[in-house]
mmCIF file of C-alpha atoms in Angstrom:
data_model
loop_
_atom_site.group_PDB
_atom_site.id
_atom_site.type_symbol
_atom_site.label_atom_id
_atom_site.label_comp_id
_atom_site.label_asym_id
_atom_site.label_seq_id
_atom_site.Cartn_x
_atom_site.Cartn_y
_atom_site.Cartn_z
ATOM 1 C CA UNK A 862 29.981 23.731 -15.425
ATOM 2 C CA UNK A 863 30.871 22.676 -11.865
ATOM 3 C CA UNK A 864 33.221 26.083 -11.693
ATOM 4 C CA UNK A 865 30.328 28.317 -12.852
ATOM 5 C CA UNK A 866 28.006 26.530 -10.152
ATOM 6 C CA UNK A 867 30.306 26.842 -7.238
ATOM 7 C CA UNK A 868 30.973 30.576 -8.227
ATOM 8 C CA UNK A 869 27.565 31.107 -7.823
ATOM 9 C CA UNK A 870 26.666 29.521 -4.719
ATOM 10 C CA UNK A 871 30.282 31.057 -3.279
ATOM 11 C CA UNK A 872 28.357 34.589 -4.414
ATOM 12 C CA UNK A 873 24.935 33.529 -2.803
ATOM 13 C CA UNK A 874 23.221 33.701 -6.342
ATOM 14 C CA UNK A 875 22.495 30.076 -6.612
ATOM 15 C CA UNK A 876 21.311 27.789 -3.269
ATOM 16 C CA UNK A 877 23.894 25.666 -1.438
ATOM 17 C CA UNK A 878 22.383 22.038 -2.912
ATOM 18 C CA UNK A 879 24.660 19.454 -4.283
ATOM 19 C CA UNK A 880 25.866 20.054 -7.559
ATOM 20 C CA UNK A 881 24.067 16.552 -8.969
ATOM 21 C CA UNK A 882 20.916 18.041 -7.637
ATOM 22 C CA UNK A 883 21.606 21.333 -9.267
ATOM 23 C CA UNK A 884 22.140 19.576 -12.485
ATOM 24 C CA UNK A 885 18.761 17.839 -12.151
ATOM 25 C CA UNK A 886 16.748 20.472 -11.223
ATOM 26 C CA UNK A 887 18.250 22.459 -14.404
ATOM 27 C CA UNK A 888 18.757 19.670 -16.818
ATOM 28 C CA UNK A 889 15.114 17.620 -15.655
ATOM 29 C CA UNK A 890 12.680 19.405 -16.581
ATOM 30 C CA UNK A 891 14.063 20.338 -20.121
ATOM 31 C CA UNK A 892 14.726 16.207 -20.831
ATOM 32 C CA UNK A 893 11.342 15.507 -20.158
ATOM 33 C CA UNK A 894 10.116 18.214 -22.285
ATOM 34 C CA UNK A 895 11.927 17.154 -24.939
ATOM 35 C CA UNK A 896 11.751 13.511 -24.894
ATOM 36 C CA UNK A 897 7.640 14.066 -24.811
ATOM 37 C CA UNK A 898 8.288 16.074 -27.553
ATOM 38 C CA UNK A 899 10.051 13.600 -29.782
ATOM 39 C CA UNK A 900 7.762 10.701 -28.913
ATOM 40 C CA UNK A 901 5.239 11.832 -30.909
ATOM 41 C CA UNK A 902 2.670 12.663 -27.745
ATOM 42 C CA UNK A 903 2.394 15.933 -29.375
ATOM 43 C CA UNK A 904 0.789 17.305 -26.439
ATOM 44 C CA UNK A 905 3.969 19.795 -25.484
ATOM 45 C CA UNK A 906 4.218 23.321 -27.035
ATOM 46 C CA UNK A 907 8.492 23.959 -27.500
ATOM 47 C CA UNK A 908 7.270 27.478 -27.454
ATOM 48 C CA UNK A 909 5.265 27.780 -24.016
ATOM 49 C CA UNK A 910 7.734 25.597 -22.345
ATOM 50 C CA UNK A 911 10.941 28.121 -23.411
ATOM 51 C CA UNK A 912 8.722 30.679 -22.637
ATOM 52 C CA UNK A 913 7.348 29.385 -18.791
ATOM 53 C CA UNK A 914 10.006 27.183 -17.931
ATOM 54 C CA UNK A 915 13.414 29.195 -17.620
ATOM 55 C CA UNK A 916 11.803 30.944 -14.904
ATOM 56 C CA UNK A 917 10.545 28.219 -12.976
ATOM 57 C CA UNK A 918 13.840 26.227 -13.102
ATOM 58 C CA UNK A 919 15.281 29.645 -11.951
ATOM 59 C CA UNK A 920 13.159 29.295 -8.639
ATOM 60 C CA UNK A 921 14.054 25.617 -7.981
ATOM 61 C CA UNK A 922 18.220 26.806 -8.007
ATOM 62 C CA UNK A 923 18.435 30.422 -6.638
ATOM 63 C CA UNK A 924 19.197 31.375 -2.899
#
C-alpha cells in the first residue's frame, strides 16, 4: 500500500501528508463505522455510509 500511496502523491493525485496519517484518514472513519455497527448501537446505516463516505474520505487525502 505504501508504493500505491507514494505513486500518488509523486503524481500530485493524493496530498503530501505522512503515510500513517494517510492511513488514518482512509482507514478511520470506516473502523468507527463499523465497530458502531457491530456493537449493537444500531444507529449506523452500512448503506448511507458506503454511499456518503468514499467521497468524503476522498477530500481529506487528495491534493
Amino acid at each position: 500500500m505504501a508504493a500505491w500511496v507514494r505513486l500518488r502523491m509523486d503524481s500530485g493525485e493524493l496530498a503530501p501528508l505522512p503515510l500513517p496519517l494517510i492511513e488514518s484518514l482512509v482507514l478511520d472513519p470506516v473502523v468507527a463505522v463499523v465497530r458502531r455497527s457491530l456493537s449493537g448501537i444500531g444507529d449506523v446505516d452500512l448503506d448511507e455510509a458506503a454511499r456518503l463516505l468514499p467521497e468524503q474520505i476522498w477530500r481529506s487525502v487528495r491534493a
